[in-house]
């Protein structure tokens, strides 16, 4: 097989090298395209065919439903590892030894206090503010409280900023929810593991000791692992592109949180629950909503279905579906919303429109059902996604800086007015 691609433009042939990944994915390296062709550019809205980088973090095969972090299957990680081990794996490239993990956790604990003035910022938000807006703002504000920029050439500096954000972020997540619920701001306990600490900070009441429920700890741990990275999705690309201007880690993460917020991305988990509620309130007629989803005149989409990359099944959804059943039966929750979800899933999987377009339930179809059973308010679902995605964003930001990637700056094809002579205001 030739290791170049030939592109013919207006009768002139140009040759470009092929880049082959470790899983034999092929990319055409068009770095020299504009120079060689005097300014010809490629157009690919939504970057459906464009690779923005080479990356050694996550491998995803959408046709076969494969997802691996640093070579490890998501099924094995969800079953055998905990979230902090997965975070270490994603960020530093290998599973930690026992000692490395103990040190990593100890360093994170040391950093798990935020400046008390952050409370004043939180205080200024209205209770009605969406938690994702609050989280993005507080993450950005961390830059102001930790102004020294990271020397990316120093491993120690890099490590310090990684443990700093892993320590402080769960506090911001928990406080975002506590603000919404009118609960006093609290801290976790250094005797707990990472996920137990998150649960304590989120749910502890001022007048009661918080008792851990192992079922919830296990379910949240799994959910966070499944969300931890997903290669160059919208929010991750945002983190990389913002970071490529050498903006700091916290500022890049804050931008990633904003990107995640949208209902076509992380916001889908909230949108799924709202959709299921709306169907329930409307009498539970799933067929009606299937019809709406297929009607091209109707903007309604079946939230939690379809994926840009997975065109077979979402491996995360398979794991989460089992976890959802376990959590609901362990907690003894009977939820009519779940029956509607199961009905929709069954119909969609047999429906020609969905089958033809390869639209399967994605990770967010089930995650909201578990979060709801755990007592997490719907508006907080995407915040939980952000907590899970944090290690992935950090790993991608770190990789981008270590590989000294150039500033991200796409081109365009201009389709506006040609030159126009300026008209003074009295002549318009
Ligand atoms: N309901 C109804 N029709 C759909 C849906 C849906 N959920 N998703 C895609 N389609 C149709 C779409 O109308 C189009 O039809 P046609 O070919 O006739 O024009 C076809 O399927 C292809 O859709 P697309 O919008 O071109 O696909 P995409 O790769 O650009 O979009 C997506 C992927 C996830 C944005 C989209 O499937 C969607 O909007 N899904 C609902 C939102 C959702 O659940 N998002 C969470 C994604 S998983 C979490 C994450 O990683 O962010």
CSV table of C-alpha atoms and ligand atoms in Angstrom, one decimal:
chain,number,residue,atom,x,y,z
A,1,UNK,CA,0.0,0.0,0.0
A,2,UNK,CA,1.3,3.5,-0.9
A,3,UNK,CA,2.2,5.6,2.1
A,4,UNK,CA,1.1,8.8,0.4
A,5,UNK,CA,-2.2,10.4,-0.7
A,6,UNK,CA,-2.5,12.2,-4.0
A,7,UNK,CA,-4.8,15.2,-4.4
A,8,UNK,CA,-5.4,16.7,-7.8
A,9,UNK,CA,-6.5,20.3,-7.8
A,10,UNK,CA,-7.3,22.0,-11.1
A,11,UNK,CA,-5.1,19.5,-13.0
A,12,UNK,CA,-2.1,19.7,-10.6
A,13,UNK,CA,-1.2,16.7,-8.4
A,14,UNK,CA,0.0,17.1,-4.8
A,15,UNK,CA,1.3,14.3,-2.7
A,16,UNK,CA,0.8,14.1,1.1
A,17,UNK,CA,2.2,11.6,3.6
A,18,UNK,CA,-0.1,9.2,5.5
A,19,UNK,CA,0.2,9.0,9.2
A,20,UNK,CA,-0.8,5.5,10.6
A,21,UNK,CA,-1.8,5.2,14.3
A,22,UNK,CA,-1.0,2.3,16.6
A,23,UNK,CA,-4.5,0.9,15.8
A,24,UNK,CA,-3.9,1.3,12.1
A,25,UNK,CA,-6.1,4.4,11.7
A,26,UNK,CA,-4.9,6.4,8.7
A,27,UNK,CA,-4.7,10.2,8.6
A,28,UNK,CA,-3.6,12.3,5.6
A,29,UNK,CA,-1.0,14.8,6.8
A,30,UNK,CA,-2.0,18.0,5.1
A,31,UNK,CA,0.3,20.3,7.0
A,32,UNK,CA,1.8,21.5,3.7
A,33,UNK,CA,-1.4,21.9,1.8
A,34,UNK,CA,-1.8,25.6,1.8
A,35,UNK,CA,1.8,26.3,1.0
A,36,UNK,CA,2.0,23.7,-1.8
A,37,UNK,CA,-1.3,24.8,-3.4
A,38,UNK,CA,-1.1,28.6,-2.8
A,39,UNK,CA,-3.8,28.8,-0.2
A,40,UNK,CA,-6.3,26.0,-0.9
A,41,UNK,CA,-7.9,25.0,2.3
A,42,UNK,CA,-10.1,22.1,3.5
A,43,UNK,CA,-13.7,22.6,4.7
A,44,UNK,CA,-15.1,20.2,7.2
A,45,UNK,CA,-18.0,21.7,9.3
A,46,UNK,CA,-18.1,20.0,12.8
A,47,UNK,CA,-14.7,18.5,12.0
A,48,UNK,CA,-16.4,15.2,11.2
A,49,UNK,CA,-13.3,14.1,9.1
A,50,UNK,CA,-10.6,16.2,10.7
A,51,UNK,CA,-8.0,15.0,13.1
A,52,UNK,CA,-6.8,17.9,15.3
A,53,UNK,CA,-3.9,16.1,16.9
A,54,UNK,CA,-2.0,12.8,17.4
A,55,UNK,CA,-2.8,11.6,20.9
A,56,UNK,CA,-1.7,8.6,23.1
A,57,UNK,CA,-4.5,8.9,25.6
A,58,UNK,CA,-7.8,7.3,24.5
A,59,UNK,CA,-8.6,4.9,21.7
A,60,UNK,CA,-12.1,4.8,20.4
A,61,UNK,CA,-13.5,2.6,17.6
A,62,UNK,CA,-17.1,3.8,16.9
A,63,UNK,CA,-17.9,0.9,14.5
A,64,UNK,CA,-16.8,-1.8,16.9
A,65,UNK,CA,-17.9,0.0,20.1
A,66,UNK,CA,-14.4,0.0,21.6
A,67,UNK,CA,-13.2,2.5,24.2
A,68,UNK,CA,-9.8,2.2,25.8
A,69,UNK,CA,-7.8,4.5,28.1
A,70,UNK,CA,-4.1,4.2,27.6
A,71,UNK,CA,-4.7,0.7,26.1
A,72,UNK,CA,-6.9,-0.6,28.9
A,73,UNK,CA,-10.5,-1.6,28.0
A,74,UNK,CA,-13.2,0.6,29.6
A,75,UNK,CA,-15.0,-2.6,30.7
A,76,UNK,CA,-11.9,-3.7,32.8
A,77,UNK,CA,-11.4,-0.3,34.2
A,78,UNK,CA,-15.0,0.2,35.3
A,79,UNK,CA,-15.0,-3.3,36.9
A,80,UNK,CA,-11.5,-3.4,38.5
A,81,UNK,CA,-10.1,0.1,39.0
A,82,UNK,CA,-11.2,3.1,41.0
A,83,UNK,CA,-11.6,6.7,39.7
A,84,UNK,CA,-8.4,8.0,41.2
A,85,UNK,CA,-6.4,5.1,39.6
A,86,UNK,CA,-8.0,5.9,36.3
A,87,UNK,CA,-7.3,9.6,36.7
A,88,UNK,CA,-3.6,8.8,37.3
A,89,UNK,CA,-3.6,6.4,34.3
A,90,UNK,CA,-5.1,9.0,32.0
A,91,UNK,CA,-2.9,11.9,33.1
A,92,UNK,CA,0.5,10.2,33.6
A,93,UNK,CA,0.2,7.3,31.1
A,94,UNK,CA,0.3,4.2,33.3
A,95,UNK,CA,-1.6,2.6,36.2
A,96,UNK,CA,0.0,3.8,39.5
A,97,UNK,CA,1.8,1.4,41.8
A,98,UNK,CA,0.4,1.2,45.3
A,99,UNK,CA,2.9,3.8,46.6
A,100,UNK,CA,2.3,6.1,43.7
A,101,UNK,CA,-1.4,6.0,44.3
A,102,UNK,CA,-1.0,6.6,48.1
A,103,UNK,CA,1.2,9.6,47.4
A,104,UNK,CA,-1.1,10.9,44.6
A,105,UNK,CA,-4.1,10.8,46.9
A,106,UNK,CA,-2.2,12.4,49.8
A,107,UNK,CA,-1.0,15.2,47.6
A,108,UNK,CA,-4.6,15.8,46.4
A,109,UNK,CA,-5.9,15.9,50.0
A,110,UNK,CA,-3.3,18.5,50.8
A,111,UNK,CA,-4.8,20.7,48.0
A,112,UNK,CA,-8.4,20.1,48.8
A,113,UNK,CA,-9.1,23.4,50.5
A,114,UNK,CA,-10.1,26.5,48.5
A,115,UNK,CA,-9.5,30.1,49.5
A,116,UNK,CA,-12.3,31.3,51.8
A,117,UNK,CA,-12.9,34.3,49.5
A,118,UNK,CA,-14.3,31.8,46.9
A,119,UNK,CA,-17.3,31.7,49.2
A,120,UNK,CA,-18.0,35.4,48.5
A,121,UNK,CA,-18.1,34.8,44.8
A,122,UNK,CA,-20.5,31.9,45.2
A,123,UNK,CA,-22.6,34.0,47.5
A,124,UNK,CA,-23.0,36.6,44.8
A,125,UNK,CA,-24.7,34.1,42.4
A,126,UNK,CA,-28.5,33.9,42.5
A,127,UNK,CA,-29.8,30.5,43.8
A,128,UNK,CA,-31.5,30.1,40.4
A,129,UNK,CA,-28.2,30.2,38.5
A,130,UNK,CA,-27.5,27.0,36.5
A,131,UNK,CA,-24.8,25.0,38.3
A,132,UNK,CA,-22.7,24.6,35.2
A,133,UNK,CA,-22.5,28.4,34.8
A,134,UNK,CA,-21.5,28.6,38.5
A,135,UNK,CA,-18.9,25.8,38.2
A,136,UNK,CA,-17.3,27.3,35.1
A,137,UNK,CA,-17.0,30.7,36.8
A,138,UNK,CA,-15.6,29.3,40.0
A,139,UNK,CA,-13.1,27.2,38.1
A,140,UNK,CA,-12.0,30.3,36.2
A,141,UNK,CA,-11.8,32.2,39.5
A,142,UNK,CA,-9.3,29.6,40.8
A,143,UNK,CA,-6.9,31.3,38.3
A,144,UNK,CA,-7.1,34.5,40.3
A,145,UNK,CA,-6.4,32.7,43.6
A,146,UNK,CA,-3.6,30.7,42.1
A,147,UNK,CA,-2.0,33.2,39.8
A,148,UNK,CA,1.4,31.6,39.2
A,149,UNK,CA,1.5,30.1,35.7
A,150,UNK,CA,2.6,26.5,35.3
A,151,UNK,CA,6.1,25.9,33.9
A,152,UNK,CA,5.2,23.1,31.6
A,153,UNK,CA,8.8,22.1,31.2
A,154,UNK,CA,9.0,21.3,34.9
A,155,UNK,CA,7.5,17.9,35.8
A,156,UNK,CA,7.2,19.0,39.4
A,157,UNK,CA,5.3,22.2,38.4
A,158,UNK,CA,3.0,20.2,36.2
A,159,UNK,CA,2.3,17.6,38.9
A,160,UNK,CA,1.5,20.4,41.5
A,161,UNK,CA,-1.1,21.9,39.2
A,162,UNK,CA,-2.6,18.5,38.5
A,163,UNK,CA,-3.1,17.6,42.2
A,164,UNK,CA,-4.2,21.2,42.9
A,165,UNK,CA,-7.2,21.0,40.6
A,166,UNK,CA,-8.0,17.4,41.5
A,167,UNK,CA,-8.2,18.6,45.1
A,168,UNK,CA,-10.2,21.7,44.7
A,169,UNK,CA,-12.6,20.8,41.9
A,170,UNK,CA,-14.8,18.4,44.0
A,171,UNK,CA,-15.1,21.1,46.6
A,172,UNK,CA,-16.5,23.5,43.9
A,173,UNK,CA,-18.8,20.8,42.6
A,174,UNK,CA,-20.2,20.1,46.0
A,175,UNK,CA,-20.6,23.8,46.9
A,176,UNK,CA,-22.3,24.4,43.6
A,177,UNK,CA,-25.0,22.0,44.7
A,178,UNK,CA,-25.1,23.1,48.3
A,179,UNK,CA,-25.7,26.7,47.1
A,180,UNK,CA,-28.6,25.5,45.1
A,181,UNK,CA,-30.1,23.6,48.0
A,182,UNK,CA,-29.4,26.3,50.6
A,183,UNK,CA,-27.0,24.1,52.6
A,184,UNK,CA,-24.0,25.5,54.5
A,185,UNK,CA,-20.7,25.1,52.7
A,186,UNK,CA,-18.6,22.3,54.1
A,187,UNK,CA,-15.4,20.3,53.6
A,188,UNK,CA,-14.8,16.6,53.2
A,189,UNK,CA,-12.6,14.5,55.4
A,190,UNK,CA,-9.1,13.3,54.7
A,191,UNK,CA,-10.0,9.9,56.0
A,192,UNK,CA,-12.3,9.1,53.1
A,193,UNK,CA,-11.5,8.0,49.6
A,194,UNK,CA,-11.9,10.5,46.7
A,195,UNK,CA,-15.5,9.5,45.7
A,196,UNK,CA,-16.7,9.0,49.3
A,197,UNK,CA,-15.4,12.5,50.0
A,198,UNK,CA,-17.4,13.9,47.0
A,199,UNK,CA,-20.6,12.2,48.4
A,200,UNK,CA,-20.0,13.5,51.9
A,201,UNK,CA,-19.4,17.0,50.7
A,202,UNK,CA,-22.5,16.9,48.5
A,203,UNK,CA,-25.0,15.3,50.8
A,204,UNK,CA,-23.9,16.0,54.4
A,205,UNK,CA,-26.6,17.7,56.5
A,206,UNK,CA,-25.5,20.3,59.1
A,207,UNK,CA,-27.1,18.3,61.9
A,208,UNK,CA,-26.4,14.7,61.0
A,209,UNK,CA,-23.3,12.6,60.4
A,210,UNK,CA,-23.1,11.5,56.8
A,211,UNK,CA,-23.2,7.7,56.5
A,212,UNK,CA,-21.6,6.3,53.3
A,213,UNK,CA,-23.7,3.9,51.2
A,214,UNK,CA,-21.4,1.5,49.4
A,215,UNK,CA,-23.9,1.1,46.6
A,216,UNK,CA,-23.8,4.8,45.9
A,217,UNK,CA,-20.0,5.0,46.2
A,218,UNK,CA,-19.6,2.2,43.7
A,219,UNK,CA,-22.1,3.6,41.3
A,220,UNK,CA,-20.6,7.1,41.3
A,221,UNK,CA,-17.1,5.7,41.0
A,222,UNK,CA,-18.2,3.7,37.9
A,223,UNK,CA,-20.0,6.7,36.4
A,224,UNK,CA,-16.9,8.9,36.9
A,225,UNK,CA,-14.6,6.3,35.3
A,226,UNK,CA,-16.9,6.0,32.3
A,227,UNK,CA,-17.0,9.7,31.7
A,228,UNK,CA,-13.3,10.3,32.4
A,229,UNK,CA,-12.1,10.7,28.8
A,230,UNK,CA,-13.5,10.5,25.3
A,231,UNK,CA,-10.7,11.7,23.0
A,232,UNK,CA,-11.3,14.8,20.9
A,233,UNK,CA,-15.0,15.6,21.8
A,234,UNK,CA,-16.3,19.2,21.9
A,235,UNK,CA,-15.2,20.1,25.4
A,236,UNK,CA,-11.9,18.3,25.2
A,237,UNK,CA,-11.1,20.0,21.9
A,238,UNK,CA,-12.1,23.3,23.6
A,239,UNK,CA,-9.7,22.7,26.5
A,240,UNK,CA,-6.9,21.9,24.0
A,241,UNK,CA,-7.6,24.8,21.8
A,242,UNK,CA,-7.8,27.3,24.7
A,243,UNK,CA,-4.7,25.8,26.2
A,244,UNK,CA,-2.9,26.0,22.8
A,245,UNK,CA,-2.8,29.8,23.3
A,246,UNK,CA,-0.8,29.1,26.5
A,247,UNK,CA,-3.8,30.1,28.6
A,248,UNK,CA,-3.4,28.4,32.0
A,249,UNK,CA,-4.9,25.0,33.0
A,250,UNK,CA,-7.8,26.4,35.1
A,251,UNK,CA,-8.8,28.9,32.4
A,252,UNK,CA,-8.7,26.1,29.8
A,253,UNK,CA,-10.8,23.8,32.1
A,254,UNK,CA,-13.4,26.6,32.6
A,255,UNK,CA,-13.8,26.9,28.9
A,256,UNK,CA,-14.2,23.1,28.7
A,257,UNK,CA,-17.0,23.2,31.3
A,258,UNK,CA,-18.9,25.8,29.2
A,259,UNK,CA,-18.5,23.6,26.1
A,260,UNK,CA,-19.8,20.5,28.0
A,261,UNK,CA,-22.9,22.4,29.2
A,262,UNK,CA,-24.7,22.3,25.8
A,263,UNK,CA,-27.5,19.7,25.4
A,264,UNK,CA,-25.9,18.1,22.4
A,265,UNK,CA,-22.9,17.3,24.6
A,266,UNK,CA,-22.7,16.8,28.4
A,267,UNK,CA,-26.0,18.7,28.9
A,268,UNK,CA,-27.7,15.7,27.3
A,269,UNK,CA,-28.0,13.9,30.7
A,270,UNK,CA,-30.1,16.7,32.0
A,271,UNK,CA,-32.1,16.9,28.8
A,272,UNK,CA,-32.8,13.2,28.9
A,273,UNK,CA,-34.4,13.4,32.3
A,274,UNK,CA,-36.4,16.5,31.4
A,275,UNK,CA,-37.6,14.7,28.2
A,276,UNK,CA,-38.6,11.6,30.2
A,277,UNK,CA,-40.4,13.8,32.7
A,278,UNK,CA,-42.2,15.6,29.9
A,279,UNK,CA,-43.3,12.3,28.4
A,280,UNK,CA,-44.6,11.1,31.7
A,281,UNK,CA,-46.5,14.3,32.4
A,282,UNK,CA,-48.0,14.0,28.9
A,283,UNK,CA,-49.5,10.6,29.7
A,284,UNK,CA,-46.5,8.4,28.9
A,285,UNK,CA,-47.2,8.0,25.2
A,286,UNK,CA,-43.7,7.1,23.9
A,287,UNK,CA,-45.0,6.5,20.4
A,288,UNK,CA,-46.0,10.1,20.1
A,289,UNK,CA,-42.4,11.2,21.0
A,290,UNK,CA,-40.9,8.7,18.7
A,291,UNK,CA,-43.0,10.3,15.9
A,292,UNK,CA,-41.8,13.7,16.9
A,293,UNK,CA,-38.2,12.6,16.8
A,294,UNK,CA,-38.6,11.3,13.3
A,295,UNK,CA,-40.5,14.3,12.0
A,296,UNK,CA,-38.1,16.6,10.2
A,297,UNK,CA,-40.4,19.6,10.7
A,298,UNK,CA,-40.2,19.1,14.5
A,299,UNK,CA,-37.0,20.2,16.2
A,300,UNK,CA,-37.5,17.5,18.9
A,301,UNK,CA,-34.7,14.9,19.1
A,302,UNK,CA,-34.7,11.8,21.2
A,303,UNK,CA,-32.2,13.0,23.8
A,304,UNK,CA,-29.7,10.3,24.9
A,305,UNK,CA,-29.7,8.7,21.4
A,306,UNK,CA,-27.1,8.9,18.7
A,307,UNK,CA,-23.4,9.7,18.9
A,308,UNK,CA,-21.0,11.4,16.6
A,309,UNK,CA,-18.5,8.5,16.8
A,310,UNK,CA,-20.4,5.4,18.0
A,311,UNK,CA,-22.3,4.0,15.1
A,312,UNK,CA,-22.9,0.6,16.5
A,313,UNK,CA,-23.3,0.9,20.3
A,314,UNK,CA,-21.9,3.1,23.0
A,315,UNK,CA,-19.8,0.7,25.3
A,316,UNK,CA,-20.3,3.0,28.2
A,317,UNK,CA,-24.1,2.8,27.8
A,318,UNK,CA,-23.9,-1.0,28.1
A,319,UNK,CA,-22.0,-0.8,31.4
A,320,UNK,CA,-24.2,2.0,32.8
A,321,UNK,CA,-27.4,0.2,31.9
A,322,UNK,CA,-26.4,-2.7,34.1
A,323,UNK,CA,-25.3,-0.3,36.9
A,324,UNK,CA,-28.6,1.5,36.7
A,325,UNK,CA,-30.6,-1.7,37.1
A,326,UNK,CA,-28.3,-2.6,40.1
A,327,UNK,CA,-28.6,0.7,41.8
A,328,UNK,CA,-32.3,1.0,41.4
A,329,UNK,CA,-32.9,-2.5,42.7
A,330,UNK,CA,-30.4,-2.2,45.6
A,331,UNK,CA,-31.9,1.1,46.6
A,332,UNK,CA,-35.4,-0.3,46.1
A,333,UNK,CA,-36.3,2.6,43.8
A,334,UNK,CA,-39.4,2.2,41.6
A,335,UNK,CA,-39.3,4.9,39.1
A,336,UNK,CA,-42.0,5.4,36.4
A,337,UNK,CA,-39.3,7.4,34.5
A,338,UNK,CA,-37.3,4.1,34.1
A,339,UNK,CA,-40.3,2.3,32.5
A,340,UNK,CA,-40.6,5.2,30.0
A,341,UNK,CA,-36.9,5.0,29.3
A,342,UNK,CA,-37.1,1.3,28.7
A,343,UNK,CA,-40.1,1.7,26.5
A,344,UNK,CA,-38.4,4.3,24.4
A,345,UNK,CA,-35.2,2.3,24.1
A,346,UNK,CA,-37.1,-0.8,22.9
A,347,UNK,CA,-39.1,1.1,20.3
A,348,UNK,CA,-36.1,3.0,19.0
A,349,UNK,CA,-34.0,-0.2,18.7
A,350,UNK,CA,-36.7,-1.7,16.4
A,351,UNK,CA,-37.5,1.5,14.5
A,352,UNK,CA,-36.3,1.8,10.9
A,353,UNK,CA,-35.5,5.5,11.2
A,354,UNK,CA,-33.2,4.9,14.2
A,355,UNK,CA,-31.7,1.6,12.9
A,356,UNK,CA,-30.9,3.1,9.5
A,357,UNK,CA,-29.1,6.1,11.1
A,358,UNK,CA,-27.4,3.9,13.6
A,359,UNK,CA,-28.8,5.8,16.5
A,360,UNK,CA,-28.3,3.9,19.8
A,361,UNK,CA,-28.7,4.9,23.4
A,362,UNK,CA,-25.6,6.8,24.5
A,363,UNK,CA,-24.0,7.1,28.0
A,364,UNK,CA,-26.3,9.9,28.9
A,365,UNK,CA,-29.5,7.9,28.4
A,366,UNK,CA,-28.9,6.0,31.6
A,367,UNK,CA,-26.5,8.2,33.7
A,368,UNK,CA,-29.3,10.6,34.7
A,369,UNK,CA,-31.5,7.8,35.9
A,370,UNK,CA,-28.7,6.7,38.3
A,371,UNK,CA,-28.0,10.3,39.4
A,372,UNK,CA,-31.7,10.8,40.1
A,373,UNK,CA,-31.8,7.6,42.2
A,374,UNK,CA,-28.9,9.0,44.1
A,375,UNK,CA,-30.8,12.1,45.0
A,376,UNK,CA,-28.8,14.5,42.8
A,377,UNK,CA,-30.9,17.3,41.3
A,378,UNK,CA,-31.4,17.2,37.5
A,379,UNK,CA,-29.5,20.5,37.0
A,380,UNK,CA,-26.5,19.0,38.6
A,381,UNK,CA,-26.2,16.1,36.2
A,382,UNK,CA,-23.8,17.8,33.8
A,383,UNK,CA,-21.7,19.0,36.8
A,384,UNK,CA,-21.2,15.3,37.7
A,385,UNK,CA,-20.2,14.7,34.1
A,386,UNK,CA,-17.6,17.5,34.4
A,387,UNK,CA,-16.3,15.9,37.6
A,388,UNK,CA,-15.8,12.7,35.8
A,389,UNK,CA,-14.3,14.3,32.7
A,390,UNK,CA,-11.8,16.4,34.7
A,391,UNK,CA,-8.9,13.9,34.5
A,392,UNK,CA,-9.4,13.5,30.7
A,393,UNK,CA,-9.3,17.3,30.2
A,394,UNK,CA,-6.1,17.6,32.3
A,395,UNK,CA,-4.5,14.7,30.5
A,396,UNK,CA,-5.3,16.2,27.1
A,397,UNK,CA,-4.1,19.7,28.2
A,398,UNK,CA,-0.9,18.2,29.5
A,399,UNK,CA,-0.3,16.2,26.4
A,400,UNK,CA,-0.9,19.2,24.1
A,401,UNK,CA,1.6,21.3,26.1
A,402,UNK,CA,4.2,18.6,26.4
A,403,UNK,CA,4.0,17.9,22.6
A,404,UNK,CA,4.4,21.7,22.1
A,405,UNK,CA,1.4,21.8,19.8
A,406,UNK,CA,1.0,25.1,17.8
A,407,UNK,CA,-1.9,27.5,18.6
A,408,UNK,CA,-5.2,26.2,17.3
A,409,UNK,CA,-6.3,28.5,14.5
A,410,UNK,CA,-8.6,27.0,11.8
A,411,UNK,CA,-9.1,28.6,8.4
A,412,UNK,CA,-12.3,29.5,6.6
A,413,UNK,CA,-13.7,30.0,3.2
A,414,UNK,CA,-15.1,33.6,3.1
A,415,UNK,CA,-18.6,33.8,1.7
A,416,UNK,CA,-19.5,37.4,2.5
A,417,UNK,CA,-19.6,40.7,0.5
A,418,UNK,CA,-16.8,41.6,-1.9
A,419,UNK,CA,-15.2,45.0,-1.4
A,420,UNK,CA,-17.8,47.8,-0.9
A,421,UNK,CA,-17.1,51.5,-0.9
A,422,UNK,CA,-17.9,53.0,2.6
A,423,UNK,CA,-21.1,55.1,2.7
A,424,UNK,CA,-21.3,57.9,5.2
A,425,UNK,CA,-24.3,57.8,7.5
A,426,UNK,CA,-26.4,60.4,5.6
A,427,UNK,CA,-26.2,58.3,2.4
A,428,UNK,CA,-27.4,55.0,3.9
B,1,LIG,N1,-33.1,11.9,17.6
B,1,LIG,C1,-33.6,11.9,16.3
B,1,LIG,N2,-32.9,12.0,15.2
B,1,LIG,C2,-31.5,12.0,15.4
B,1,LIG,C3,-30.9,12.0,16.7
B,1,LIG,C4,-31.8,11.9,17.8
B,1,LIG,N3,-31.3,11.9,19.0
B,1,LIG,N4,-29.6,12.1,16.5
B,1,LIG,C5,-29.3,12.1,15.2
B,1,LIG,N5,-30.5,12.1,14.5
B,1,LIG,C6,-30.7,12.0,13.1
B,1,LIG,C7,-30.4,13.4,12.4
B,1,LIG,O1,-31.6,14.2,12.3
B,1,LIG,C8,-29.8,13.0,11.1
B,1,LIG,O2,-30.9,12.6,10.3
B,1,LIG,P1,-30.8,12.8,8.7
B,1,LIG,O3,-29.7,12.0,8.2
B,1,LIG,O4,-32.1,12.4,8.2
B,1,LIG,O5,-30.6,14.3,8.5
B,1,LIG,C9,-29.0,11.8,11.4
B,1,LIG,O6,-29.6,11.2,12.5
B,1,LIG,C10,-27.5,12.0,11.7
B,1,LIG,O7,-27.5,13.0,12.8
B,1,LIG,P2,-26.4,14.2,12.9
B,1,LIG,O8,-26.9,15.3,13.8
B,1,LIG,O9,-25.8,14.5,11.6
B,1,LIG,O10,-25.2,13.4,13.7
B,1,LIG,P3,-24.1,14.1,14.5
B,1,LIG,O11,-23.0,13.1,14.5
B,1,LIG,O12,-23.8,15.4,14.0
B,1,LIG,O13,-24.7,14.3,16.0
B,1,LIG,C11,-25.4,14.0,18.2
B,1,LIG,C12,-24.5,13.5,17.1
B,1,LIG,C13,-25.0,13.2,19.5
B,1,LIG,C14,-25.2,15.5,18.4
B,1,LIG,C15,-26.9,13.7,17.9
B,1,LIG,O14,-27.0,12.3,17.7
B,1,LIG,C16,-27.8,14.2,18.9
B,1,LIG,O15,-28.2,15.4,18.9
B,1,LIG,N6,-28.2,13.4,19.9
B,1,LIG,C17,-29.1,13.8,21.0
B,1,LIG,C18,-28.2,14.5,22.1
B,1,LIG,C19,-27.4,13.6,22.9
B,1,LIG,O16,-27.8,12.6,23.4
B,1,LIG,N7,-26.1,14.0,23.1
B,1,LIG,C20,-25.2,13.2,24.0
B,1,LIG,C21,-24.0,12.6,23.2
B,1,LIG,S1,-23.1,11.4,24.3
B,1,LIG,C22,-22.4,12.4,25.5
B,1,LIG,C23,-21.2,13.1,25.0
B,1,LIG,O17,-20.2,12.5,24.7
B,1,LIG,O18,-21.3,14.3,24.8
